[in-house]
PDB file of C-alpha atoms and ligand atoms in Angstrom:
ATOM      1  CA  MET A   1      -6.567  -7.282  -6.892  1.00 71.00           C
ATOM      2  CA  THR A   2      -3.428  -6.484  -4.953  1.00 68.00           C
ATOM      3  CA  VAL A   3      -3.229  -4.997  -1.512  1.00 71.00           C
ATOM      4  CA  GLU A   4      -0.491  -4.444   1.011  1.00 68.00           C
ATOM      5  CA  THR A   5      -0.576  -5.866   4.529  1.00 65.00           C
ATOM      6  CA  LEU A   6       0.284  -3.141   6.932  1.00 59.00           C
ATOM      7  CA  ASP A   7       2.241  -3.038  10.104  1.00 56.00           C
ATOM      8  CA  LEU A   8      -0.708  -1.765  12.104  1.00 53.00           C
ATOM      9  CA  ILE A   9       1.133  -1.822  15.387  1.00 53.00           C
ATOM     10  CA  LYS A  10       3.876   0.316  14.084  1.00 58.00           C
ATOM     11  CA  ILE A  11       1.397   2.758  12.443  1.00 55.00           C
ATOM     12  CA  ALA A  12      -0.699   2.956  15.702  1.00 55.00           C
ATOM     13  CA  GLN A  13       2.436   3.683  17.724  1.00 61.00           C
ATOM     14  CA  SER A  14       3.497   6.386  15.413  1.00 63.00           C
ATOM     15  CA  ASN A  15       0.185   8.195  14.900  1.00 63.00           C
ATOM     16  CA  LYS A  16      -2.785   8.242  17.321  1.00 66.00           C
ATOM     17  CA  HIS A  17      -5.050   9.668  14.668  1.00 67.00           C
ATOM     18  CA  PHE A  18      -4.394   6.731  12.312  1.00 61.00           C
ATOM     19  CA  ALA A  19      -4.657   4.327  15.117  1.00 65.00           C
ATOM     20  CA  LYS A  20      -8.253   5.400  15.809  1.00 67.00           C
ATOM     21  CA  GLN A  21      -9.137   5.198  12.133  1.00 63.00           C
ATOM     22  CA  ILE A  22      -7.585   1.796  11.694  1.00 61.00           C
ATOM     23  CA  SER A  23      -9.377   0.284  14.631  1.00 65.00           C
ATOM     24  CA  ARG A  24     -12.666   1.718  13.605  1.00 63.00           C
ATOM     25  CA  PHE A  25     -12.263   0.441  10.058  1.00 68.00           C
ATOM     26  CA  GLY A  26     -11.326  -3.125  10.938  1.00 78.00           C
ATOM     27  CA  TRP A  27      -8.790  -3.664   8.197  1.00 75.00           C
ATOM     28  CA  GLN A  28      -8.469  -7.420   8.825  1.00 79.00           C
ATOM     29  CA  ARG A  29     -12.253  -7.873   8.619  1.00 83.00           C
ATOM     30  CA  PHE A  30     -12.244  -5.812   5.438  1.00 79.00           C
ATOM     31  CA  ILE A  31      -9.484  -8.017   3.764  1.00 82.00           C
ATOM     32  CA  THR A  32     -11.306 -11.255   4.804  1.00 86.00           C
ATOM     33  CA  PHE A  33     -14.572  -9.924   3.296  1.00 84.00           C
ATOM     34  CA  LEU A  34     -12.761  -8.718   0.073  1.00 84.00           C
ATOM     35  CA  LYS A  35     -11.029 -12.053  -0.259  1.00 88.00           C
ATOM     36  CA  TYR A  36     -14.252 -13.924  -0.020  1.00 90.00           C
ATOM     37  CA  LYS A  37     -16.065 -11.602  -2.533  1.00 88.00           C
ATOM     38  CA  LEU A  38     -13.324 -11.906  -5.104  1.00 88.00           C
ATOM     39  CA  GLU A  39     -13.058 -15.609  -4.813  1.00 91.00           C
ATOM     40  CA  ASP A  40     -16.823 -15.803  -5.287  1.00 91.00           C
ATOM     41  CA  GLN A  41     -16.291 -14.115  -8.682  1.00 90.00           C
ATOM     42  CA  GLY A  42     -13.314 -16.447  -9.569  1.00 91.00           C
ATOM     43  CA  LYS A  43     -10.854 -13.621  -8.841  1.00 88.00           C
ATOM     44  CA  ARG A  44      -7.781 -13.654  -6.638  1.00 88.00           C
ATOM     45  CA  LEU A  45      -6.640 -11.348  -3.833  1.00 89.00           C
ATOM     46  CA  ILE A  46      -2.861 -10.825  -3.629  1.00 89.00           C
ATOM     47  CA  LEU A  47      -1.411  -9.579  -0.259  1.00 88.00           C
ATOM     48  CA  LEU A  48       1.979  -7.893  -0.483  1.00 87.00           C
ATOM     49  CA  ASN A  49       3.890  -8.110   2.746  1.00 83.00           C
ATOM     50  CA  GLN A  50       4.502  -4.976   4.835  1.00 80.00           C
ATOM     51  CA  TRP A  51       8.257  -5.014   3.773  1.00 85.00           C
ATOM     52  CA  TYR A  52       7.528  -4.344   0.088  1.00 88.00           C
ATOM     53  CA  PRO A  53       8.751  -0.723  -0.409  1.00 92.00           C
ATOM     54  CA  SER A  54       5.596   0.591  -2.253  1.00 92.00           C
ATOM     55  CA  SER A  55       5.985   4.239  -0.924  1.00 91.00           C
ATOM     56  CA  LYS A  56       9.746   4.334  -1.311  1.00 93.00           C
ATOM     57  CA  THR A  57       9.820   3.111  -4.929  1.00 95.00           C
ATOM     58  CA  CYS A  58       9.625   5.572  -7.879  1.00 97.00           C
ATOM     59  CA  SER A  59       6.781   4.352 -10.107  1.00 97.00           C
ATOM     60  CA  SER A  60       8.492   6.047 -13.073  1.00 97.00           C
ATOM     61  CA  CYS A  61      12.083   4.825 -12.908  1.00 97.00           C
ATOM     62  CA  GLY A  62      11.863   2.016 -10.271  1.00 95.00           C
ATOM     63  CA  GLU A  63      14.641   3.462  -8.021  1.00 95.00           C
ATOM     64  CA  VAL A  64      14.028   2.819  -4.379  1.00 94.00           C
ATOM     65  CA  HIS A  65      14.745   5.816  -2.012  1.00 90.00           C
ATOM     66  CA  GLY A  66      14.275   6.670   1.677  1.00 85.00           C
ATOM     67  CA  GLU A  67      11.106   6.634   3.665  1.00 78.00           C
ATOM     68  CA  LEU A  68       8.696   9.607   3.308  1.00 82.00           C
ATOM     69  CA  LYS A  69       7.549  11.276   6.531  1.00 83.00           C
ATOM     70  CA  MET A  70       3.724  10.913   7.117  1.00 80.00           C
ATOM     71  CA  HIS A  71       3.153  14.618   6.442  1.00 85.00           C
ATOM     72  CA  GLU A  72       4.951  14.461   2.971  1.00 89.00           C
ATOM     73  CA  ARG A  73       2.067  14.107   0.524  1.00 91.00           C
ATOM     74  CA  MET A  74       4.069  14.204  -2.735  1.00 94.00           C
ATOM     75  CA  TYR A  75       6.769  11.886  -3.782  1.00 94.00           C
ATOM     76  CA  GLN A  76       9.642  13.420  -5.725  1.00 94.00           C
ATOM     77  CA  CYS A  77      12.225  11.040  -7.106  1.00 95.00           C
ATOM     78  CA  PRO A  78      15.855  12.127  -6.475  1.00 93.00           C
ATOM     79  CA  SER A  79      16.971  10.098  -9.423  1.00 95.00           C
ATOM     80  CA  CYS A  80      14.579  11.133 -12.189  1.00 97.00           C
ATOM     81  CA  ASP A  81      12.768  14.219 -10.653  1.00 96.00           C
ATOM     82  CA  TYR A  82       9.388  12.503 -11.174  1.00 97.00           C
ATOM     83  CA  VAL A  83       6.734  14.148  -8.982  1.00 97.00           C
ATOM     84  CA  ILE A  84       3.501  12.318  -8.008  1.00 96.00           C
ATOM     85  CA  ASP A  85       0.950  12.080  -5.136  1.00 96.00           C
ATOM     86  CA  ARG A  86       2.499   9.638  -2.617  1.00 94.00           C
ATOM     87  CA  ASP A  87      -0.576   7.505  -2.453  1.00 92.00           C
ATOM     88  CA  ILE A  88      -0.971   7.230  -6.267  1.00 95.00           C
ATOM     89  CA  ASN A  89       2.814   6.391  -6.634  1.00 96.00           C
ATOM     90  CA  ALA A  90       2.348   3.616  -3.994  1.00 93.00           C
ATOM     91  CA  ALA A  91      -0.893   2.337  -5.757  1.00 93.00           C
ATOM     92  CA  ILE A  92       0.915   2.117  -9.004  1.00 95.00           C
ATOM     93  CA  ASN A  93       3.752   0.092  -7.455  1.00 94.00           C
ATOM     94  CA  ILE A  94       1.342  -2.285  -5.620  1.00 92.00           C
ATOM     95  CA  LYS A  95      -0.603  -2.856  -8.849  1.00 91.00           C
ATOM     96  CA  ARG A  96       2.638  -3.488 -10.771  1.00 94.00           C
ATOM     97  CA  GLN A  97       3.955  -5.949  -8.110  1.00 92.00           C
ATOM     98  CA  GLY A  98       0.676  -7.852  -8.223  1.00 90.00           C
ATOM     99  CA  LEU A  99       0.875  -8.171 -11.959  1.00 91.00           C
ATOM    100  CA  ILE A 100       4.413  -9.467 -11.628  1.00 91.00           C
ATOM    101  CA  ILE A 101       3.327 -12.088  -9.055  1.00 89.00           C
ATOM    102  CA  LEU A 102       0.603 -13.178 -11.383  1.00 86.00           C
ATOM    103  CA  GLY A 103       3.173 -13.461 -14.317  1.00 87.00           C
ATOM    104  CA  LEU A 104       1.268 -10.734 -16.269  1.00 85.00           C
ATOM    105  CA  ALA A 105       4.045  -8.098 -16.347  1.00 76.00           C
TER     106      ALA A 105
HETATM  107 ZN1  LIG B 201      12.467   8.027 -10.492  1.00 76.36          ZN
END
């Protein structure tokens, strides 16, 4: 399983609503728990650092473009015109990067 580490301080400074949700959720505690559960099953947790451009990369053509604003929910690639939900686009990129790190892609 592959997840991104997040710059929580930057997110908290940019959006008070997200700051409340993140602190309530306890992201670091969740990651620790997830790692433990996966290792218990002989699986591995891959953490991508916060600089990996998951939301800026087109999951169709691989081009990297500028940052989307928080309110922009759809990703539209200026290179290939591919349109996809921003979170699904990022999830595809994160999964793909995890497979590359594992040598499976
Ligand atoms: Zn594209």
